[in-house]
Short mmCIF file of C-alpha atoms and ligand atoms in Angstrom, two decimals:
data_model
loop_
_atom_site.label_atom_id
_atom_site.label_comp_id
_atom_site.label_asym_id
_atom_site.label_seq_id
_atom_site.Cartn_x
_atom_site.Cartn_y
_atom_site.Cartn_z
CA MET A 21 93.25 63.74 152.33
CA ASP A 22 91.76 60.78 150.48
CA LYS A 23 94.23 58.82 148.44
CA ILE A 24 93.37 57.08 145.25
CA SER A 25 95.52 54.54 143.65
CA ARG A 26 95.02 52.15 140.77
CA GLU A 27 97.43 50.42 138.50
CA ASN A 28 96.80 52.66 135.61
CA TYR A 29 94.69 55.56 134.51
CA GLN A 30 93.34 55.53 130.98
CA PHE A 31 91.68 58.63 129.57
CA PRO A 32 88.93 58.93 126.96
CA LYS A 33 89.76 58.71 123.27
CA ASN A 34 90.84 62.06 121.77
CA PHE A 35 91.54 63.55 125.19
CA TRP A 36 93.46 66.80 124.82
CA TRP A 37 96.99 66.67 126.12
CA GLY A 38 98.87 69.89 125.88
CA SER A 39 99.69 73.11 127.59
CA ALA A 40 98.73 76.73 127.83
CA ALA A 41 100.73 79.89 127.42
CA SER A 42 99.99 83.46 126.42
CA GLY A 43 101.25 85.96 123.87
CA PRO A 44 102.54 88.56 126.30
CA GLN A 45 104.37 85.94 128.38
CA THR A 46 106.15 84.18 125.52
CA GLU A 47 106.38 86.18 122.30
CA GLY A 48 108.80 88.93 123.26
CA ALA A 49 109.42 91.35 120.38
CA ALA A 50 107.35 93.71 122.49
CA ASP A 51 108.08 96.75 120.40
CA SER A 52 108.89 95.08 117.08
CA ASP A 53 107.01 94.90 113.82
CA GLY A 54 104.43 97.48 114.74
CA LYS A 55 103.37 96.20 118.17
CA LYS A 56 102.58 98.98 120.62
CA PRO A 57 102.79 98.81 124.42
CA ASN A 58 100.29 97.01 126.59
CA ILE A 59 99.89 97.87 130.27
CA TYR A 60 102.74 95.59 131.34
CA ASP A 61 105.15 97.09 128.80
CA TYR A 62 104.17 100.50 130.09
CA TRP A 63 104.28 99.59 133.78
CA TYR A 64 107.77 98.11 133.33
CA SER A 65 108.93 101.29 131.58
CA ILE A 66 107.97 103.39 134.59
CA GLU A 67 108.58 100.93 137.46
CA PRO A 68 111.10 98.23 136.51
CA GLY A 69 111.74 97.59 140.20
CA SER A 70 108.26 96.11 140.55
CA PHE A 71 109.36 93.11 138.48
CA HIS A 72 111.43 90.23 139.88
CA ASN A 73 115.11 90.94 139.14
CA GLU A 74 113.88 93.83 137.01
CA VAL A 75 113.27 91.47 134.09
CA GLY A 76 110.61 93.00 131.87
CA PRO A 77 108.34 91.77 129.10
CA GLU A 78 110.33 93.03 126.12
CA HIS A 79 111.98 89.71 125.20
CA THR A 80 110.24 87.06 127.30
CA SER A 81 110.99 83.69 125.63
CA ASP A 82 111.19 85.02 122.07
CA PHE A 83 108.44 82.76 120.71
CA TYR A 84 107.92 85.47 118.10
CA HIS A 85 111.13 84.42 116.38
CA ARG A 86 111.46 80.81 117.53
CA TYR A 87 107.93 79.47 117.17
CA LYS A 88 108.93 76.86 114.58
CA GLN A 89 111.53 75.34 116.86
CA ASP A 90 109.12 75.60 119.80
CA ILE A 91 106.35 73.83 117.95
CA GLN A 92 108.79 70.98 117.25
CA LEU A 93 109.41 70.82 120.98
CA MET A 94 105.67 70.70 121.56
CA LYS A 95 105.60 67.64 119.34
CA GLU A 96 108.48 66.13 121.25
CA THR A 97 106.58 66.62 124.48
CA GLY A 98 103.42 64.96 123.23
CA HIS A 99 101.16 67.94 122.58
CA ASN A 100 98.01 67.32 120.56
CA SER A 101 96.70 70.80 121.44
CA PHE A 102 98.14 74.10 122.61
CA ARG A 103 96.66 77.37 123.80
CA THR A 104 98.17 80.75 123.38
CA SER A 105 96.70 84.22 122.97
CA ILE A 106 96.59 86.83 120.25
CA GLN A 107 97.98 90.09 121.55
CA TRP A 108 95.53 92.89 120.89
CA SER A 109 98.39 95.42 120.99
CA ARG A 110 100.16 93.49 118.22
CA LEU A 111 97.20 92.84 115.95
CA ILE A 112 95.58 96.26 116.27
CA PRO A 113 98.34 98.47 117.70
CA ASP A 114 96.06 101.47 118.22
CA GLY A 115 93.40 99.36 119.91
CA ILE A 116 90.90 100.18 117.21
CA GLY A 117 91.30 100.69 113.47
CA GLU A 118 94.15 99.51 111.33
CA VAL A 119 95.18 95.85 111.45
CA ASN A 120 98.94 95.21 111.55
CA PRO A 121 99.85 93.00 108.54
CA LYS A 122 103.01 91.70 110.23
CA ALA A 123 100.93 90.48 113.15
CA VAL A 124 98.51 88.77 110.78
CA ASP A 125 101.46 87.01 109.13
CA PHE A 126 102.84 85.96 112.49
CA TYR A 127 99.61 84.52 113.89
CA ASN A 128 98.81 82.86 110.55
CA SER A 129 102.22 81.19 110.57
CA VAL A 130 101.85 80.01 114.16
CA ILE A 131 98.40 78.57 113.50
CA ASP A 132 99.50 76.89 110.27
CA GLU A 133 102.62 75.48 111.84
CA LEU A 134 100.63 74.02 114.75
CA ILE A 135 98.12 72.42 112.42
CA ALA A 136 100.87 71.06 110.16
CA ASN A 137 102.23 69.32 113.26
CA ASP A 138 98.85 67.90 114.30
CA ILE A 139 98.54 70.25 117.22
CA GLU A 140 95.10 71.78 117.61
CA PRO A 141 95.43 75.54 118.15
CA PHE A 142 93.28 77.03 120.92
CA MET A 143 93.20 80.81 120.76
CA ASN A 144 92.51 83.17 123.60
CA LEU A 145 91.83 86.84 122.99
CA TYR A 146 92.80 88.50 126.24
CA HIS A 147 95.41 87.47 128.76
CA PHE A 148 95.60 90.53 131.05
CA ASP A 149 97.22 92.53 128.22
CA MET A 150 95.24 95.73 127.82
CA PRO A 151 96.77 97.93 125.09
CA MET A 152 98.10 101.03 126.83
CA CYS A 153 96.20 103.33 124.46
CA MET A 154 92.99 101.60 125.59
CA GLN A 155 93.97 101.89 129.26
CA GLU A 156 94.36 105.61 128.68
CA LYS A 157 90.71 105.65 127.66
CA GLY A 158 89.79 104.01 130.96
CA GLY A 159 90.54 100.34 130.27
CA TRP A 160 87.66 98.06 131.23
CA GLU A 161 85.93 100.93 132.99
CA SER A 162 85.18 102.43 129.58
CA ARG A 163 82.35 101.40 127.27
CA GLU A 164 84.44 102.56 124.33
CA VAL A 165 87.01 99.91 125.22
CA ILE A 166 84.32 97.21 125.28
CA ASP A 167 83.37 98.17 121.72
CA ALA A 168 87.01 98.21 120.61
CA TYR A 169 87.57 94.74 122.14
CA VAL A 170 84.53 93.33 120.36
CA LYS A 171 85.89 94.69 117.05
CA PHE A 172 89.26 93.13 117.84
CA ALA A 173 87.54 89.80 118.57
CA GLU A 174 85.58 89.99 115.33
CA THR A 175 88.78 90.73 113.41
CA CYS A 176 90.38 87.62 114.91
CA PHE A 177 87.38 85.43 114.08
CA ARG A 178 87.37 86.66 110.48
CA LEU A 179 91.13 86.32 110.00
CA PHE A 180 91.74 82.99 111.71
CA GLY A 181 88.31 81.37 112.20
CA ASP A 182 88.75 79.18 109.14
CA ARG A 183 91.43 77.20 111.02
CA VAL A 184 91.04 77.88 114.73
CA LYS A 185 88.21 75.77 116.14
CA TYR A 186 88.50 76.63 119.83
CA TRP A 187 88.23 80.24 120.90
CA PHE A 188 88.36 81.83 124.32
CA THR A 189 87.38 85.41 124.99
CA PHE A 190 89.34 85.90 128.22
CA ASN A 191 91.80 84.14 130.46
CA GLU A 192 91.03 84.55 134.16
CA PRO A 193 89.12 87.81 133.84
CA ILE A 194 88.89 88.12 137.62
CA VAL A 195 92.67 88.50 137.90
CA PRO A 196 92.81 92.01 136.39
CA VAL A 197 90.00 92.94 138.81
CA GLU A 198 91.85 91.55 141.82
CA ALA A 199 95.38 92.58 140.84
CA GLY A 200 94.57 95.91 139.20
CA TYR A 201 91.55 97.24 141.12
CA LEU A 202 91.49 95.61 144.57
CA TYR A 203 94.78 94.40 145.95
CA ASN A 204 97.30 96.89 144.56
CA LEU A 205 99.36 94.25 142.79
CA HIS A 206 99.40 95.17 139.10
CA TYR A 207 99.00 98.30 137.02
CA PRO A 208 96.85 100.45 137.19
CA LYS A 209 97.01 99.70 140.96
CA VAL A 210 93.64 101.15 141.82
CA VAL A 211 92.14 100.11 145.16
CA ASP A 212 88.42 100.65 144.81
CA PHE A 213 85.85 97.87 145.00
CA LYS A 214 83.17 99.70 143.08
CA ARG A 215 85.50 100.43 140.20
CA GLY A 216 86.61 96.81 140.32
CA ALA A 217 82.98 95.69 140.10
CA GLN A 218 82.57 97.92 137.05
CA VAL A 219 85.64 96.36 135.45
CA ALA A 220 84.19 92.91 136.15
CA HIS A 221 80.78 93.73 134.72
CA ASN A 222 82.21 95.42 131.64
CA THR A 223 84.49 92.45 131.01
CA ILE A 224 81.50 90.12 131.14
CA VAL A 225 79.61 92.36 128.72
CA ALA A 226 82.63 92.41 126.38
CA HIS A 227 82.80 88.61 126.63
CA ALA A 228 79.09 88.16 125.88
CA LYS A 229 79.22 90.56 122.94
CA ALA A 230 82.20 88.71 121.49
CA VAL A 231 80.32 85.41 121.83
CA ASP A 232 77.35 87.04 120.12
CA VAL A 233 79.49 88.17 117.16
CA PHE A 234 81.06 84.72 116.93
CA LYS A 235 77.64 83.08 116.70
CA LYS A 236 76.41 85.59 114.14
CA LEU A 237 79.44 84.94 111.94
CA ASN A 238 78.46 81.28 111.97
CA ILE A 239 81.99 80.12 112.49
CA ASP A 240 82.52 76.39 112.58
CA GLY A 241 84.00 76.15 116.06
CA LYS A 242 83.40 76.50 119.76
CA ILE A 243 83.74 79.54 121.93
CA GLY A 244 84.20 79.83 125.65
CA ILE A 245 86.08 81.52 128.43
CA ILE A 246 88.84 80.43 130.78
CA LEU A 247 88.20 80.92 134.48
CA ASN A 248 90.45 80.29 137.45
CA LEU A 249 88.23 78.45 139.88
CA THR A 250 89.28 78.51 143.51
CA PRO A 251 86.57 76.61 145.41
CA SER A 252 86.00 77.94 148.92
CA TYR A 253 86.16 75.53 151.85
CA PRO A 254 84.92 76.52 155.30
CA ARG A 255 87.03 75.98 158.40
CA SER A 256 84.23 73.90 159.91
CA GLN A 257 80.61 72.96 159.29
CA GLU A 258 79.45 75.64 161.74
CA PRO A 259 76.84 77.78 159.95
CA GLU A 260 78.93 80.96 160.22
CA ASP A 261 81.94 79.31 158.58
CA VAL A 262 79.79 77.74 155.88
CA LYS A 263 78.19 81.09 155.17
CA ALA A 264 81.64 82.72 154.92
CA ALA A 265 82.69 80.11 152.35
CA HIS A 266 79.50 80.64 150.39
CA ILE A 267 80.14 84.39 150.24
CA ALA A 268 83.76 83.94 149.16
CA ASP A 269 82.55 81.62 146.43
CA LEU A 270 80.08 84.22 145.22
CA PHE A 271 82.78 86.87 144.91
CA PHE A 272 85.60 84.81 143.47
CA ASN A 273 84.00 82.04 141.44
CA ARG A 274 80.35 82.50 140.74
CA SER A 275 80.67 86.21 139.88
CA PHE A 276 82.01 85.10 136.49
CA LEU A 277 81.00 81.45 136.27
CA ASP A 278 77.27 82.04 136.61
CA PRO A 279 76.84 84.83 134.05
CA VAL A 280 78.90 83.06 131.36
CA THR A 281 77.14 79.72 131.79
CA LYS A 282 73.66 80.49 133.16
CA GLY A 283 73.36 83.99 131.74
CA GLU A 284 72.82 85.73 135.07
CA TYR A 285 74.60 86.93 138.17
CA PRO A 286 73.99 85.02 141.40
CA LYS A 287 71.07 86.72 143.14
CA ASP A 288 72.68 86.67 146.57
CA LEU A 289 75.80 88.38 145.23
CA VAL A 290 73.66 91.11 143.72
CA GLU A 291 71.91 91.50 147.09
CA ILE A 292 75.20 91.84 148.98
CA LEU A 293 76.42 94.55 146.61
CA LYS A 294 73.09 96.32 146.43
CA GLU A 295 72.84 96.65 150.21
CA ARG A 296 76.23 98.35 150.20
CA GLU A 297 75.60 100.50 147.12
CA LEU A 298 78.39 98.79 145.25
CA LEU A 299 76.55 97.58 142.18
CA PRO A 300 78.22 98.59 138.92
CA ALA A 301 76.42 100.71 136.35
CA VAL A 302 74.51 98.44 133.97
CA GLU A 303 73.44 99.77 130.59
CA PRO A 304 70.25 98.80 128.78
CA GLY A 305 70.88 95.61 126.85
CA ASP A 306 73.76 94.40 129.05
CA LEU A 307 71.80 91.79 130.94
CA GLU A 308 70.12 90.64 127.77
CA VAL A 309 73.37 90.07 125.87
CA ILE A 310 74.73 88.17 128.88
CA ARG A 311 71.54 86.09 129.09
CA ASN A 312 71.54 85.25 125.39
CA ASN A 313 75.14 84.14 125.01
CA PRO A 314 76.08 81.18 127.19
CA ILE A 315 79.43 79.63 126.34
CA ASP A 316 79.94 76.38 124.41
CA ILE A 317 82.94 75.30 126.41
CA LEU A 318 84.59 76.24 129.69
CA GLY A 319 88.31 76.30 130.44
CA VAL A 320 89.09 75.67 134.12
CA ASN A 321 92.40 76.86 135.50
CA TYR A 322 92.97 75.15 138.80
CA TYR A 323 95.84 75.94 141.13
CA GLN A 324 94.57 76.13 144.69
CA PRO A 325 91.51 76.17 146.92
CA ARG A 326 90.45 79.10 149.07
CA ARG A 327 89.98 78.38 152.78
CA VAL A 328 87.87 80.70 154.84
CA LYS A 329 86.28 81.13 158.24
CA ALA A 330 83.66 83.41 159.70
CA LYS A 331 84.84 86.98 160.17
CA GLU A 332 86.80 87.36 163.41
CA ASP A 333 89.09 90.32 162.78
CA PRO A 334 87.10 93.53 163.12
CA VAL A 335 86.82 95.77 160.07
CA PRO A 336 88.35 99.19 160.81
CA ALA A 337 85.62 101.83 161.00
CA GLY A 338 85.13 103.61 157.70
CA ALA A 339 87.46 101.27 155.77
CA PRO A 340 86.52 101.12 152.09
CA PHE A 341 84.78 97.85 151.24
CA MET A 342 86.74 94.72 150.45
CA PRO A 343 85.31 91.20 150.03
CA GLU A 344 87.38 90.18 153.09
CA HIS A 345 85.08 92.29 155.24
CA LEU A 346 82.68 89.37 154.98
CA PHE A 347 84.99 86.49 155.83
CA ASP A 348 88.53 85.81 157.04
CA PRO A 349 91.12 83.72 155.27
CA TYR A 350 91.76 80.47 157.10
CA ILE A 351 95.16 78.80 157.24
CA MET A 352 94.39 75.12 157.49
CA PRO A 353 96.85 73.26 159.75
CA GLY A 354 98.83 70.64 157.86
CA ARG A 355 98.08 72.00 154.43
CA LYS A 356 100.54 71.16 151.67
CA ILE A 357 102.20 74.25 150.23
CA ASN A 358 104.30 75.03 147.19
CA PRO A 359 106.83 77.19 149.04
CA HIS A 360 108.03 78.96 145.88
CA ARG A 361 104.60 80.30 145.02
CA GLY A 362 102.98 80.17 148.44
CA TRP A 363 99.99 78.37 147.00
CA GLU A 364 98.36 75.37 148.66
CA ILE A 365 98.50 72.14 146.70
CA CYS A 366 95.33 70.11 147.15
CA GLU A 367 94.75 67.69 144.29
CA GLU A 368 91.28 66.44 145.13
CA VAL A 369 89.82 69.92 144.72
CA ILE A 370 90.05 69.40 140.96
CA TYR A 371 87.54 66.56 141.40
CA ASP A 372 85.22 68.77 143.47
CA ILE A 373 85.25 71.31 140.65
CA MET A 374 84.35 68.59 138.16
CA MET A 375 81.44 67.44 140.30
CA ASP A 376 80.25 71.02 140.76
CA ILE A 377 80.20 71.58 137.01
CA ARG A 378 78.43 68.25 136.50
CA ASP A 379 75.80 68.87 139.13
CA HIS A 380 75.25 72.63 139.08
CA TYR A 381 76.29 73.75 135.62
CA ASP A 382 74.43 71.34 133.39
CA ASN A 383 77.50 69.18 132.90
CA ILE A 384 78.76 71.54 130.21
CA PRO A 385 81.85 70.52 128.25
CA PHE A 386 85.02 71.79 129.88
CA PHE A 387 88.70 71.03 130.12
CA ILE A 388 91.46 71.71 132.59
CA SER A 389 92.99 74.66 130.83
CA GLU A 390 95.77 75.34 133.36
CA ASN A 391 97.27 73.47 136.26
CA GLY A 392 100.90 73.52 137.19
CA MET A 393 103.67 74.06 139.65
CA GLY A 394 106.10 76.98 139.68
CA VAL A 395 109.50 76.21 141.19
CA GLU A 396 112.38 78.58 141.81
CA GLY A 397 116.00 77.55 141.24
CA GLU A 398 115.33 74.41 139.19
CA GLY A 399 118.91 74.50 137.90
CA LYS A 400 119.96 72.53 140.97
CA PHE A 401 118.04 69.53 139.65
CA ARG A 402 120.09 69.37 136.43
CA ASN A 403 121.60 65.91 135.90
CA THR A 404 124.88 64.94 134.29
CA GLU A 405 123.17 64.65 130.91
CA GLY A 406 122.28 68.32 131.19
CA PHE A 407 118.52 68.25 131.68
CA ILE A 408 116.42 69.08 134.73
CA GLU A 409 115.01 66.13 136.64
CA ASP A 410 111.75 67.61 137.87
CA ASP A 411 110.20 64.52 139.41
CA TYR A 412 108.13 66.76 141.68
CA ARG A 413 106.36 68.13 138.58
CA ILE A 414 105.62 64.66 137.24
CA GLU A 415 104.19 63.70 140.61
CA PHE A 416 102.19 66.92 140.77
CA ILE A 417 100.60 66.19 137.39
CA GLN A 418 99.95 62.53 138.20
CA GLU A 419 98.31 63.29 141.52
CA HIS A 420 95.96 65.78 139.86
CA LEU A 421 95.23 63.48 136.94
CA LYS A 422 94.16 60.70 139.29
CA TRP A 423 91.36 62.92 140.49
CA VAL A 424 90.52 64.05 136.95
CA HIS A 425 90.24 60.38 136.06
CA LYS A 426 87.87 59.75 138.96
CA GLY A 427 85.76 62.73 137.91
CA LEU A 428 85.55 61.37 134.38
CA GLN A 429 84.46 57.99 135.64
CA GLU A 430 81.69 59.70 137.54
CA GLY A 431 80.37 61.42 134.46
CA ALA A 432 82.15 64.77 134.28
CA ASN A 433 82.34 66.14 130.76
CA CYS A 434 86.06 66.89 130.78
CA LEU A 435 87.73 66.97 127.39
CA GLY A 436 91.37 67.43 128.23
CA TYR A 437 94.23 68.59 130.37
CA HIS A 438 96.57 71.49 129.64
CA LEU A 439 99.53 72.12 131.85
CA TRP A 440 100.73 75.60 132.68
CA THR A 441 103.03 75.73 130.80
CA PHE A 442 104.95 74.52 127.76
CA MET A 443 108.27 76.28 128.37
CA ASP A 444 109.44 78.42 131.27
CA ASN A 445 107.96 81.83 130.65
CA TRP A 446 107.78 85.35 131.89
CA SER A 447 105.13 85.84 134.48
CA TRP A 448 104.01 89.38 135.19
CA ALA A 449 105.61 90.85 138.32
CA ASN A 450 107.23 87.46 139.08
CA SER A 451 109.08 87.55 135.76
CA TYR A 452 111.09 84.31 135.50
CA LYS A 453 111.23 83.63 139.24
CA ASN A 454 109.16 80.45 139.28
CA ARG A 455 109.56 78.01 136.41
CA TYR A 456 106.55 76.04 135.22
CA GLY A 457 107.69 74.57 131.90
CA LEU A 458 108.05 71.10 130.47
CA VAL A 459 110.93 72.75 128.66
CA GLU A 460 113.64 74.82 130.33
CA VAL A 461 114.49 78.24 128.92
CA ASP A 462 118.04 79.24 129.82
CA LEU A 463 118.05 82.97 130.42
CA LYS A 464 121.83 83.05 130.76
CA ASN A 465 122.50 81.17 127.57
CA ASN A 466 120.71 82.65 124.58
CA LEU A 467 117.29 81.46 125.82
CA ASN A 468 118.27 77.91 124.86
CA ARG A 469 115.54 75.35 125.25
CA THR A 470 116.06 71.93 126.89
CA ILE A 471 113.30 69.43 127.52
CA LYS A 472 113.01 68.54 131.22
CA LYS A 473 112.30 65.07 132.55
CA SER A 474 108.65 66.08 132.88
CA GLY A 475 108.55 66.91 129.15
CA ARG A 476 109.80 63.45 128.27
CA TRP A 477 107.29 61.92 130.64
CA TYR A 478 104.48 64.07 129.21
CA LYS A 479 105.10 62.61 125.77
CA GLN A 480 104.59 59.09 127.14
CA LEU A 481 101.51 60.23 128.97
CA SER A 482 100.04 61.55 125.74
CA GLU A 483 101.10 58.55 123.63
CA ASN A 484 99.66 56.11 126.15
CA ASN A 485 96.65 58.34 126.75
CA GLY A 486 97.22 57.78 130.42
CA PHE A 487 99.78 56.48 132.86
C1 BGP B 5 97.61 81.97 135.89
C2 BGP B 5 97.79 82.81 134.64
C3 BGP B 5 99.10 82.61 133.93
C4 BGP B 5 100.26 82.23 134.79
C5 BGP B 5 99.89 81.25 135.91
C6 BGP B 5 100.97 81.02 136.93
O1 BGP B 5 96.87 82.69 136.82
O2 BGP B 5 96.77 82.56 133.70
O3 BGP B 5 99.32 83.74 133.14
O4 BGP B 5 100.93 83.33 135.22
O5 BGP B 5 98.74 81.65 136.60
O6 BGP B 5 101.01 82.05 137.86
P1 BGP B 5 102.33 82.80 138.26
O7 BGP B 5 103.13 82.87 137.01
O8 BGP B 5 101.92 84.12 138.76
O9 BGP B 5 102.98 81.98 139.29
#
């Protein structure tokens, strides 16, 4: 891997330094003050064993009650911006209809408290958390749910759009497709590519309609989407490997990136699906609303690349279609791995993403909306003063930021960097297994918060606007 090293790395004026989190992973109070279950609350109620150590989403980190203290900790760790999400199942507990006044109070207080502390609130509207009552109607497979989501989005814009200037319709919308409709990881655990494709298309329509409403309301702010980009690298430059990487990229990156930025699906992806009769149902007006509503700003979550090679393993006869019928995963010798998460760490890929956006996506404004390192058993790094010395996290951030810096120097339109995440939080089926925070949350001791070494370092990073 190339190495870059300079004496210091200065970032542009007003660069965003902060972190990302989500409502369902931090708020807790899952059945308090009128909130109704989302799919994770429900899934935990029927299958607690599917969650690491059987820790469910009912309390998470209790941000619902401790947000004031937490926002002070954000200040102490140098945040000038912070993303979280509004839980649909809290704001509109029945999915559609009545707005929950306690939820309005809560989100108003969070937004006001952030602003009072000079922290720009970024609000996301969907972080995998489908209200259970909407899942019962078919979730993203249902057109009724698209309409309900657009109403929910409009309600948020009207309630909070006077103060929130950065809006995001979805976080990683491909994850519910992969986890819930392809790979049997998360509820509803369907394994059916065509249904997954329908979920993907309907999500994109819901996104575009929400952007449309936002524009029509003339809100003074920007709207976008947050995508997890996992660039595909071929094993070699042999044409078959290169083609495999291109196909993987179509499925896992460009399926969402192209429609939300360029207003249309990649033609070769449509061809691949058409040939196999896997195209989702498209209603009149869908392609138009997608075409007419490109985003203002893109959030890029970057964790790991995807490495692929030409298909070698035969596909069992009659097996239902999966994208992996068109390429094989490739384990690159010598790759660097985060053993706790099993994800490759390859810092320079963040630069490749920046160049791709510059060169192929009109250099649209974007920011790194998530990047981070989950580590299990961090308690062993606690020092005698009682805080965790997570030097590996500081190094992880620095090594990525060096490449972000290079991308900026070469003209990428990157506006900031948000770490995943502010404090250790609950993470779907992994619960609290891997810790990502700048701030430790002590599950054994009243959820006490303690700033880690990385949190102290992050404050300097932000104050110096570089390192
Ligand atoms: C992203 C999600 C987050 C968070 C993060 C870390 O995909 O947006 O919600 O979970 O990944 O992943 P994990 O907690 O599964 O290790």
